[in-house]
mmCIF file of C-alpha atoms in Angstrom:
data_model
loop_
_atom_site.group_PDB
_atom_site.id
_atom_site.type_symbol
_atom_site.label_atom_id
_atom_site.label_comp_id
_atom_site.label_asym_id
_atom_site.label_seq_id
_atom_site.Cartn_x
_atom_site.Cartn_y
_atom_site.Cartn_z
ATOM 1 C CA UNK A 266 18.673 -36.213 83.359
ATOM 2 C CA UNK A 267 16.617 -33.035 83.864
ATOM 3 C CA UNK A 268 13.176 -32.993 82.292
ATOM 4 C CA UNK A 269 11.746 -29.852 80.730
ATOM 5 C CA UNK A 270 8.010 -29.535 80.129
ATOM 6 C CA UNK A 271 7.502 -27.258 77.149
ATOM 7 C CA UNK A 272 3.758 -27.497 76.673
ATOM 8 C CA UNK A 273 0.864 -27.837 79.086
ATOM 9 C CA UNK A 274 -2.644 -28.187 77.681
ATOM 10 C CA UNK A 275 -5.558 -27.858 80.087
ATOM 11 C CA UNK A 276 -9.050 -28.509 78.763
ATOM 12 C CA UNK A 277 -12.075 -27.360 80.762
ATOM 13 C CA UNK A 278 -15.790 -27.005 80.240
ATOM 14 C CA UNK A 279 -17.607 -24.087 81.845
ATOM 15 C CA UNK A 280 -21.349 -24.308 82.220
ATOM 16 C CA UNK A 281 -23.633 -21.566 83.449
ATOM 17 C CA UNK A 282 -26.442 -22.862 85.637
ATOM 18 C CA UNK A 283 -28.444 -20.305 87.625
ATOM 19 C CA UNK A 284 -30.144 -22.937 89.803
ATOM 20 C CA UNK A 285 -26.860 -24.271 91.119
ATOM 21 C CA UNK A 286 -25.537 -22.670 94.316
ATOM 22 C CA UNK A 287 -21.891 -21.728 94.433
ATOM 23 C CA UNK A 288 -20.025 -23.707 97.058
ATOM 24 C CA UNK A 289 -16.345 -23.989 97.749
ATOM 25 C CA UNK A 290 -15.108 -27.563 97.309
ATOM 26 C CA UNK A 291 -13.537 -29.136 100.362
ATOM 27 C CA UNK A 292 -9.769 -29.497 100.768
ATOM 28 C CA UNK A 293 -9.737 -33.278 100.210
ATOM 29 C CA UNK A 294 -11.543 -32.896 96.896
ATOM 30 C CA UNK A 295 -9.069 -30.247 95.706
ATOM 31 C CA UNK A 296 -6.097 -32.412 96.716
ATOM 32 C CA UNK A 297 -7.601 -35.378 94.828
ATOM 33 C CA UNK A 298 -8.022 -33.221 91.710
ATOM 34 C CA UNK A 299 -4.427 -31.999 91.931
ATOM 35 C CA UNK A 300 -3.136 -35.551 92.366
ATOM 36 C CA UNK A 301 -5.185 -36.687 89.377
ATOM 37 C CA UNK A 302 -3.732 -33.945 87.162
ATOM 38 C CA UNK A 303 -0.156 -34.692 88.250
ATOM 39 C CA UNK A 304 -0.661 -38.432 87.686
ATOM 40 C CA UNK A 305 -2.068 -37.892 84.191
ATOM 41 C CA UNK A 306 0.784 -35.526 83.270
ATOM 42 C CA UNK A 307 3.428 -37.972 84.508
ATOM 43 C CA UNK A 308 1.831 -40.865 82.610
ATOM 44 C CA UNK A 309 1.834 -38.755 79.444
ATOM 45 C CA UNK A 310 5.482 -37.758 79.922
ATOM 46 C CA UNK A 311 6.597 -41.337 80.587
ATOM 47 C CA UNK A 312 4.644 -42.591 77.569
ATOM 48 C CA UNK A 313 6.310 -40.009 75.314
ATOM 49 C CA UNK A 314 9.722 -40.900 76.704
ATOM 50 C CA UNK A 315 9.088 -44.603 76.080
ATOM 51 C CA UNK A 316 7.996 -43.858 72.523
ATOM 52 C CA UNK A 317 11.132 -41.866 71.719
ATOM 53 C CA UNK A 318 13.603 -44.243 73.424
ATOM 54 C CA UNK A 319 15.185 -41.351 75.348
ATOM 55 C CA UNK A 320 14.694 -43.045 78.663
#
């Protein structure tokens, strides 16, 4: 059964701090963030599917 994602909500907080130096995060950190987002989205999708008995 194909799954269609109709809505994606991304919440972020942006803070301005002049004393903080801008540095690019390393590749491992970015991959961990991506994996965390995918995991959270999949958990949400599976929870909604369980709640609606469409699974």
